[in-house]
Coordinates of C-alpha atoms and ligand atoms in Angstrom, one line a residue:
X17 CA 17.5 1.9 17.2
X18 CA 15.4 2.3 14.0
X19 CA 11.7 1.5 14.6
X20 CA 8.7 1.1 12.3
X21 CA 5.2 1.7 13.6
X22 CA 2.5 0.2 11.5
X23 CA -1.3 -0.5 11.9
X24 CA -2.4 -4.1 12.0
X25 CA -6.0 -3.6 11.3
X26 CA -8.0 -1.5 8.8
X27 CA -6.3 1.8 9.8
X28 CA -7.0 4.4 12.6
X29 CA -5.4 2.1 15.2
X30 CA -3.8 5.1 16.9
X31 CA -0.5 5.2 15.0
X32 CA -0.2 9.0 15.4
X33 CA -0.3 8.7 19.2
X34 CA 2.4 6.0 19.3
X35 CA 4.7 7.8 16.9
X36 CA 4.4 11.0 18.9
X37 CA 5.4 9.1 22.1
X38 CA 8.3 7.2 20.4
X39 CA 9.5 10.4 18.6
X40 CA 10.7 11.7 22.0
X41 CA 13.7 9.2 21.6
X42 CA 14.1 9.5 17.8
X43 CA 16.2 11.9 15.7
X44 CA 14.2 11.4 12.4
X45 CA 10.6 10.5 11.7
X46 CA 9.6 9.4 8.2
X47 CA 6.2 9.0 6.4
X48 CA 6.9 6.3 3.8
X49 CA 3.5 5.8 2.1
X50 CA 0.0 6.9 1.6
X51 CA -1.1 10.5 1.3
X52 CA -3.7 12.7 2.9
X53 CA -6.1 9.8 3.1
X54 CA -4.3 9.3 6.5
X55 CA -5.5 11.2 9.5
X56 CA -3.2 10.8 12.5
X57 CA -4.2 12.3 15.8
X58 CA -2.0 13.5 18.6
X59 CA -3.4 14.8 21.8
X60 CA -1.1 16.6 24.3
X61 CA -3.0 18.0 27.3
X62 CA -5.8 20.1 25.9
X63 CA -4.2 20.4 22.4
X64 CA -5.3 18.2 19.6
X65 CA -3.3 17.9 16.3
X66 CA -4.7 16.0 13.3
X67 CA -2.0 15.4 10.7
X68 CA -2.6 14.0 7.2
X69 CA 0.8 14.3 5.6
X70 CA 3.4 15.6 8.1
X71 CA 4.8 12.8 10.2
X72 CA 3.4 12.8 13.7
X73 CA 6.9 13.6 15.1
X74 CA 6.5 17.1 13.6
X75 CA 5.0 18.4 16.8
X76 CA 8.3 17.8 18.6
X77 CA 10.5 20.8 17.7
X78 CA 13.8 18.8 17.8
X79 CA 12.8 16.0 15.4
X80 CA 13.8 15.9 11.7
X81 CA 10.7 15.1 9.6
X82 CA 10.8 13.4 6.2
X83 CA 8.1 12.7 3.6
X84 CA 9.7 10.0 1.5
X85 CA 9.4 8.9 -2.1
X86 CA 6.3 6.7 -2.0
X87 CA 4.0 9.3 -0.3
X88 CA 1.5 10.9 -2.7
X89 CA 1.7 14.5 -1.7
X90 CA -1.2 17.0 -1.9
X91 CA 0.5 20.4 -1.8
X92 CA -2.6 22.2 -0.6
X93 CA -3.0 19.9 2.4
X94 CA 0.7 20.0 3.2
X95 CA 1.0 23.8 3.0
X96 CA -2.1 24.0 5.2
X97 CA -0.5 21.8 7.8
X98 CA 2.8 23.6 7.8
X99 CA 1.0 26.9 8.3
X100 CA -1.3 25.4 10.9
X101 CA 1.7 24.2 13.0
X102 CA 3.4 27.6 12.5
X103 CA 0.3 29.4 13.9
X104 CA 0.7 27.2 17.0
X105 CA 4.3 28.1 17.4
X106 CA 5.8 25.0 15.8
X107 CA 8.3 25.7 13.1
X108 CA 9.6 23.1 10.5
X109 CA 12.4 25.4 9.2
X110 CA 15.6 23.5 8.7
X111 CA 14.2 20.2 9.9
X112 CA 11.8 19.1 7.3
X113 CA 12.5 17.3 4.0
X114 CA 10.4 16.1 1.1
X115 CA 11.5 13.5 -1.5
X116 CA 12.0 15.0 -4.9
X117 CA 10.5 11.6 -6.1
X118 CA 7.3 11.8 -4.2
X119 CA 4.3 12.1 -6.6
X120 CA 2.0 15.0 -6.5
X121 CA -1.8 14.9 -6.0
X122 CA -3.5 17.6 -8.0
X123 CA -7.1 18.6 -8.4
X124 CA -7.7 16.3 -11.4
X125 CA -6.8 13.3 -9.2
X126 CA -9.4 14.2 -6.6
X127 CA -12.0 14.8 -9.3
X128 CA -11.2 11.5 -10.9
X129 CA -11.5 9.7 -7.5
X130 CA -14.9 11.3 -6.9
X131 CA -16.2 10.6 -10.5
X132 CA -15.1 7.0 -10.3
X133 CA -16.7 6.3 -6.9
X134 CA -20.0 8.0 -8.0
X135 CA -20.0 5.9 -11.2
X136 CA -19.4 2.7 -9.2
X137 CA -22.6 3.3 -7.2
X138 CA -23.1 0.3 -4.9
X139 CA -19.8 -1.2 -5.9
X140 CA -17.8 1.8 -4.7
X141 CA -14.7 1.3 -2.5
X142 CA -15.7 4.1 -0.1
X143 CA -12.4 6.0 -0.7
X144 CA -11.5 9.2 1.1
X145 CA -11.8 11.1 -2.2
X146 CA -8.3 12.5 -1.6
X147 CA -7.1 11.5 -5.1
X148 CA -4.9 8.6 -3.8
X149 CA -5.8 5.9 -6.3
X150 CA -5.7 8.1 -9.4
X151 CA -2.3 9.6 -8.3
X152 CA -0.7 6.1 -7.7
X153 CA -2.2 4.9 -11.0
X154 CA -0.5 7.8 -12.8
X155 CA 2.8 6.9 -11.0
X156 CA 2.6 3.3 -12.2
X157 CA 1.6 4.5 -15.7
X158 CA 4.5 6.9 -15.7
X159 CA 3.7 9.1 -18.7
X160 CA 1.3 11.4 -17.0
X161 CA 2.9 11.6 -13.6
X162 CA 4.0 14.8 -11.7
X163 CA 6.7 14.5 -9.0
X164 CA 7.7 17.1 -6.4
X165 CA 11.0 17.6 -8.2
X166 CA 9.0 18.9 -11.2
X167 CA 8.2 22.1 -9.2
X168 CA 11.8 23.1 -9.7
X169 CA 11.2 23.8 -13.4
X170 CA 7.9 25.7 -13.9
X171 CA 8.2 26.0 -17.7
X172 CA 8.6 22.2 -18.1
X173 CA 5.8 21.6 -15.6
X174 CA 3.5 23.9 -17.6
X175 CA 4.1 21.9 -20.8
X176 CA 3.6 18.6 -18.9
X177 CA 0.3 19.8 -17.3
X178 CA -1.0 20.8 -20.8
X179 CA -0.5 17.3 -22.1
X180 CA -1.8 15.6 -18.9
X181 CA -5.0 17.8 -18.9
X182 CA -5.7 17.2 -22.6
X183 CA -5.6 13.4 -21.8
X184 CA -7.6 13.6 -18.5
X185 CA -10.3 15.9 -20.0
X186 CA -10.9 13.4 -22.7
X187 CA -11.4 10.7 -20.1
X188 CA -13.6 12.8 -17.9
X189 CA -15.9 13.7 -20.8
X190 CA -16.0 10.3 -22.5
X191 CA -16.4 8.2 -19.3
X192 CA -18.3 10.5 -17.0
X193 CA -19.7 13.3 -19.2
X194 CA -18.0 15.6 -16.7
X195 CA -16.8 19.2 -17.2
X196 CA -13.2 19.6 -18.4
X197 CA -10.6 21.0 -16.0
X198 CA -8.5 24.1 -16.8
X199 CA -4.8 23.3 -17.2
X200 CA -3.9 26.9 -16.8
X201 CA -5.6 27.2 -13.4
X202 CA -3.9 24.0 -12.2
X203 CA -0.6 25.3 -13.3
X204 CA -1.1 28.7 -11.5
X205 CA -1.8 26.7 -8.3
X206 CA 1.4 24.8 -8.9
X207 CA 3.3 28.0 -9.4
X208 CA 2.1 29.2 -6.0
X209 CA 3.0 25.9 -4.3
X210 CA 6.6 25.8 -5.8
X211 CA 8.3 28.3 -3.5
X212 CA 6.7 26.7 -0.5
X213 CA 7.9 23.2 -1.4
X214 CA 11.1 23.5 -3.3
X215 CA 13.2 24.7 -0.3
X216 CA 12.3 21.4 1.5
X217 CA 12.9 19.2 -1.5
X218 CA 15.9 16.8 -1.5
X219 CA 17.1 13.2 -2.0
X220 CA 15.6 11.7 1.1
X221 CA 17.1 8.3 0.4
X222 CA 20.6 9.8 0.8
X223 CA 19.4 11.8 3.8
X224 CA 18.1 8.6 5.6
X225 CA 21.2 6.5 4.8
X226 CA 23.4 9.3 6.0
X227 CA 21.4 9.7 9.2
X228 CA 21.5 5.9 9.9
X229 CA 25.2 5.8 9.1
X230 CA 25.8 8.5 11.7
X231 CA 24.0 6.3 14.3
X232 CA 20.9 8.4 14.4
X233 CA 17.6 6.7 15.3
X234 CA 14.9 6.8 12.7
X235 CA 11.2 6.2 13.3
X236 CA 9.1 5.0 10.3
X237 CA 5.5 6.0 10.5
X238 CA 3.1 3.7 8.7
X239 CA -0.1 5.0 7.3
X240 CA -3.4 3.1 6.9
X241 CA -3.3 -0.5 8.1
X242 CA -2.0 -3.9 7.0
X243 CA -5.4 -5.1 5.9
X244 CA -5.7 -2.1 3.5
X245 CA -2.4 -3.1 1.8
X246 CA -2.8 -3.1 -2.0
X247 CA -1.3 -6.5 -2.4
X248 CA -1.9 -8.2 0.9
X249 CA -5.2 -6.6 2.1
X250 CA -8.8 -7.2 1.3
X251 CA -8.6 -6.2 -2.4
X252 CA -10.3 -4.3 -4.0
X253 CA -11.4 -2.7 -0.7
X254 CA -7.9 -1.5 0.1
X255 CA -5.8 1.6 -0.5
X256 CA -3.5 2.0 -3.5
X257 CA -0.2 1.5 -1.6
X258 CA 1.6 -1.2 0.4
X259 CA 0.4 0.1 3.7
X260 CA 1.8 -2.9 5.7
X261 CA 5.4 -2.7 6.8
X262 CA 6.2 -4.4 3.5
X263 CA 5.9 -0.9 1.9
X264 CA 8.7 0.5 4.0
X265 CA 11.8 -0.5 1.9
X266 CA 10.4 0.7 -1.4
X267 CA 8.7 3.6 0.3
X268 CA 11.8 5.2 1.5
X269 CA 14.8 3.3 0.2
X270 CA 15.8 1.9 3.5
X271 CA 16.1 -1.9 3.4
X272 CA 14.0 -3.9 5.9
X273 CA 17.1 -5.3 7.6
X274 CA 18.1 -1.8 8.7
X275 CA 15.0 -1.6 10.8
X276 CA 15.6 -3.0 14.3
X277 CA 12.1 -3.3 15.5
X278 CA 8.6 -3.4 14.0
X279 CA 5.8 -2.3 16.3
X280 CA 2.2 -3.3 15.4
X281 CA -0.6 -1.0 16.7
X282 CA -4.0 -2.5 17.4
X283 CA -7.2 -1.3 19.0
X284 CA -8.8 -3.4 21.7
X285 CA -11.6 -3.9 19.2
X286 CA -11.8 -3.5 15.4
X287 CA -12.9 -0.7 13.2
X288 CA -13.1 -0.1 9.4
X289 CA -14.2 2.9 7.3
X290 CA -15.4 2.4 3.8
X291 CA -16.7 -0.8 2.2
X292 CA -15.4 -4.3 2.3
X293 CA -15.7 -7.5 4.4
X294 CA -15.4 -7.2 8.2
X295 CA -16.1 -10.6 9.9
X296 CA -16.4 -9.4 13.5
X297 CA -18.5 -6.3 12.6
X298 CA -21.2 -5.5 15.1
X299 CA -23.9 -3.6 13.3
X300 CA -25.9 -3.4 16.5
X301 CA -25.9 -1.8 19.9
X302 CA -22.4 -3.2 20.7
X303 CA -21.0 -1.4 17.6
X304 CA -22.9 1.7 18.5
X305 CA -21.6 1.6 22.1
X306 CA -18.0 1.3 20.8
X307 CA -18.4 4.1 18.2
X308 CA -19.7 6.5 20.8
X309 CA -17.4 5.5 23.7
X310 CA -14.3 5.5 21.4
X311 CA -15.4 8.5 19.3
X312 CA -15.0 6.4 16.2
X313 CA -15.5 9.0 13.5
X314 CA -13.0 9.5 10.8
X315 CA -10.1 12.0 11.3
X316 CA -10.0 12.7 7.6
X317 CA -13.6 12.4 6.4
X318 CA -15.7 12.5 9.6
X319 CA -17.5 9.3 8.5
X320 CA -18.7 7.0 11.3
X321 CA -16.4 4.0 11.5
X322 CA -17.8 0.5 11.4
X323 CA -17.1 -1.2 14.7
X324 CA -16.8 -4.7 15.9
X325 CA -15.1 -7.2 18.3
X326 CA -11.3 -7.7 18.3
X327 CA -10.3 -10.0 15.5
X328 CA -7.3 -12.0 16.5
X329 CA -7.1 -13.8 13.1
X330 CA -6.8 -10.5 11.3
X331 CA -4.3 -9.0 13.7
X332 CA -2.1 -12.1 13.6
X333 CA -2.0 -11.8 9.9
X334 CA -0.6 -8.3 10.1
X335 CA 2.0 -9.6 12.5
X336 CA 3.1 -12.4 10.1
X337 CA 3.4 -10.3 6.9
X338 CA 4.8 -7.3 8.8
X339 CA 7.6 -9.0 10.8
X340 CA 6.1 -7.5 13.9
X341 CA 8.1 -7.8 17.1
X342 CA 5.7 -6.2 19.6
X343 CA 2.2 -4.7 20.0
X344 CA 0.7 -1.5 21.2
X345 CA -2.9 -2.0 22.3
X346 CA -5.0 1.2 22.4
X347 CA -8.5 2.1 23.4
X348 CA -8.7 -0.3 26.3
X349 CA -10.7 2.4 28.1
X350 CA -13.3 2.4 25.4
X351 CA -14.5 -1.1 26.4
X352 CA -15.3 -0.1 30.0
X353 CA -19.0 -0.8 30.7
X354 CA -19.5 -3.7 28.4
X355 CA -20.5 -6.7 30.6
X356 CA -18.9 -9.3 28.2
X357 CA -16.3 -9.0 25.6
X358 CA -15.8 -11.3 22.6
X359 CA -12.5 -12.0 21.0
X360 CA -12.3 -13.8 17.7
X361 CA -9.5 -16.5 17.9
X362 CA -10.2 -18.4 14.6
X363 CA -12.6 -18.5 11.6
X364 CA -14.7 -21.3 10.4
X365 CA -14.6 -21.4 6.6
X366 CA -16.4 -24.1 4.7
X367 CA -16.6 -26.3 7.8
X368 CA -12.9 -25.9 8.6
X369 CA -11.2 -24.0 11.4
X370 CA -8.7 -21.5 10.1
X371 CA -6.3 -19.2 12.0
X372 CA -4.5 -17.8 8.9
X373 CA -6.4 -14.8 7.6
X374 CA -7.8 -15.2 4.1
X375 CA -7.3 -11.8 2.4
X376 CA -9.3 -13.1 -0.6
X377 CA -12.6 -11.4 -0.1
X378 CA -14.7 -14.3 -1.4
X379 CA -13.2 -16.6 1.2
X380 CA -13.3 -13.9 3.9
X381 CA -17.1 -13.4 3.2
X382 CA -17.6 -17.0 4.1
X383 CA -15.6 -16.7 7.3
X384 CA -17.6 -17.2 10.5
X385 CA -15.8 -15.9 13.6
X386 CA -15.2 -18.3 16.4
X387 CA -15.4 -16.3 19.6
X388 CA -14.2 -16.6 23.1
X389 CA -16.2 -14.6 25.7
X390 CA -14.3 -12.8 28.4
X391 CA -15.7 -10.8 31.3
X392 CA -15.7 -7.0 31.1
X393 CA -15.1 -4.4 33.7
X394 CA -16.8 -1.2 34.9
X395 CA -13.9 0.7 36.3
X396 CA -12.7 4.0 34.7
X397 CA -9.3 3.2 33.3
X398 CA -8.4 6.7 32.1
X399 CA -6.3 7.7 35.1
X400 CA -4.4 4.5 35.4
X401 CA -0.7 4.6 34.7
X402 CA 0.6 1.2 35.7
X403 CA -0.4 -2.2 34.2
X404 CA -0.7 -3.8 37.6
X405 CA -3.3 -1.2 38.6
X406 CA -5.7 -2.2 35.8
X407 CA -8.7 -4.2 36.9
X408 CA -8.0 -8.0 36.8
X409 CA -10.5 -8.5 33.9
X410 CA -8.8 -5.8 31.8
X411 CA -5.3 -7.4 32.4
X412 CA -6.7 -10.8 31.5
X413 CA -8.2 -9.4 28.3
X414 CA -4.8 -7.9 27.2
X415 CA -3.0 -11.2 28.1
X416 CA -5.5 -13.2 26.0
X417 CA -5.0 -10.9 23.0
X418 CA -1.2 -11.4 23.4
X419 CA -1.7 -15.2 23.3
X420 CA -4.0 -15.2 20.3
X421 CA -1.9 -12.7 18.3
X422 CA 1.4 -14.2 19.5
X423 CA 3.3 -11.1 20.4
X424 CA 3.8 -9.1 23.7
X425 CA 1.8 -5.9 24.3
X426 CA 4.4 -3.3 25.3
X427 CA 2.1 -0.3 25.7
X428 CA -1.6 0.0 26.5
X429 CA -3.8 3.1 25.7
X430 CA -6.3 4.2 28.3
X431 CA -7.3 7.5 26.7
X432 CA -6.4 9.7 23.7
X433 CA -3.8 11.9 25.5
X434 CA -0.1 11.3 25.3
X435 CA -0.1 10.9 29.0
X436 CA -2.8 8.2 29.0
X437 CA -0.5 5.5 27.9
X438 CA 0.7 2.6 30.1
X439 CA 4.3 1.5 29.3
X440 CA 4.8 -2.1 30.4
X441 CA 8.2 -2.9 31.8
Ligands
GDP511 P1 -4.2 6.7 13.3 O1 -4.7 7.0 12.0 O2 -3.8 5.3 13.5 O3 -3.1 7.7 13.8 O4 -5.4 6.9 14.3 P2 -6.5 8.1 14.3 O5 -5.9 9.3 14.8 O6 -7.2 8.2 13.0 O7 -7.6 7.5 15.3 C1 -7.3 7.1 16.6 C2 -8.2 7.9 17.6 O8 -8.2 7.3 18.8 C3 -7.8 9.3 17.7 O9 -8.9 10.1 17.9 C4 -6.9 9.3 19.0 O10 -6.9 10.5 19.7 C5 -7.7 8.2 19.8 N1 -6.9 7.4 20.7 C6 -5.6 6.9 20.6 N2 -5.3 6.1 21.6 C7 -6.4 6.1 22.4 C8 -6.8 5.4 23.6 O11 -6.0 4.6 24.2 N3 -8.0 5.6 24.1 C9 -8.9 6.5 23.6 N4 -10.1 6.6 24.1 N5 -8.6 7.1 22.4 C10 -7.4 6.9 21.9
IMO512 P1 -4.9 6.2 8.7 O1 -3.4 6.4 8.3 C1 -8.7 4.2 7.8 C2 -9.6 3.5 3.6 C3 -10.7 4.3 3.0 C4 -11.2 3.3 2.0 C5 -10.0 2.7 1.4 C6 -9.4 3.3 0.2 O2 -5.5 7.4 9.3 O3 -5.0 4.9 9.5 P2 -8.3 5.7 -0.4 O4 -8.7 7.1 -0.1 O5 -7.0 5.3 0.3 O6 -8.3 5.3 -1.8 O7 -9.4 4.7 0.3 O8 -9.0 2.8 2.5 N1 -8.5 4.3 4.2 C7 -8.4 4.4 5.5 N2 -9.1 3.9 6.6 N3 -7.5 4.9 8.1 C8 -6.8 5.4 7.0 O9 -5.6 6.0 7.3 C9 -7.2 5.2 5.7 N4 -6.7 5.5 4.5 C10 -7.5 5.0 3.6 O10 -11.7 4.5 4.0 O11 -12.0 2.2 2.6
MG513 MG1 -6.5 7.8 11.1

């Protein structure tokens, strides 16, 4: 069985936790998009892992891990993660592979990300400043791109970086009056990365097809969320890749029909980091309650996340474009203590009721959520391990979300730990 796990909201739904759980029954786990803008958390007992580039399956010693072609790879972050796991006794030797075609995020991408955001002022996207947009832009532009495979030939890479930096420095100085970057220093860093990355580098498309051909089970780990998808999200307040499951085939060379099941991860409410429309946002005591109860601070940047009610219109959109078969609903425990819970089942836009999410931000800005109010619960859910043992109002809440979103909830999260997950029969 090949499974894809993807976020249906604006990221941080808890994909890392779900992938860690499903990795127990997988042979291979693949990251197919995004870069170190992602922050995926896995909590096992008292140990917490925050992974940005390595697939969340890395923690399981018997799983093969792949970073596929459409990931933009920051070598500094990746090497830090590999070393961090090694210090905790987890080795990737012999079971980790990087696509030779993955593009490399270097210091000038992060610098460009920062300069552009600063120059935009109030119109900024609120990126993670991890160099994601500039690196994908170089990929699409082709002429100034660096791929992981380039680390195999240091002399050629040195020449390439000289040309790239001459171009980038002209831009930095003309557009932002910024200091130039030193091509030599960047090359020296690349020279030090090469022996750490080249041994893992391979044709991951061949590797994945071989594994699937042998009947191995592959787990595809989405990054970001469907509403941050470059083409289908709330542009321009999106990331620079196809972060819905639509990015999977091009992201790793495995066609969509070879994936047996698509799992959409949602939180029991909605969050968003960075700028952009958010119809059910609660910039008030409800939002503050959710942020504190759910510890809604970014895994990558530490920024407080914007919080609001569950948006069924937005989640149902992720289901439609993502071919989603089933849902995982996390953070049900976070809502404990709220007397009433609101769930958005439709929008009113220009006097009309709509249930299809308008990704266009002008229309979305005019969307007024139509809410249903459901009773809350006071019980602590964090020790509950069976769906039937949940308080009646919590079960009703999950069932209503299933109806609105139109897919069954197969797992429910009642705490951050691996063990705090209810699997429904
Ligand atoms: P990802 O980017 O989708 O992998 O999600 P993040 O790791 O950025 O954010 C999810 C956060 O919620 C992490 O801190 C998780 O440890 C935590 N988490 C996951 N599931 C649950 C849950 O069911 N309840 C609570 N309270 N926390 C959870
Ligand atoms: P995971 O995988 C939440 C958001 C940023 C910003 C926008 C563009 O942990 O769910 P970028 O740096 O990609 O150019 O930023 O996208 N963003 C995320 N928000 N979770 C993520 O990843 C995100 N990755 C990017 O906050 O609004
Ligand atoms: Mg995250």
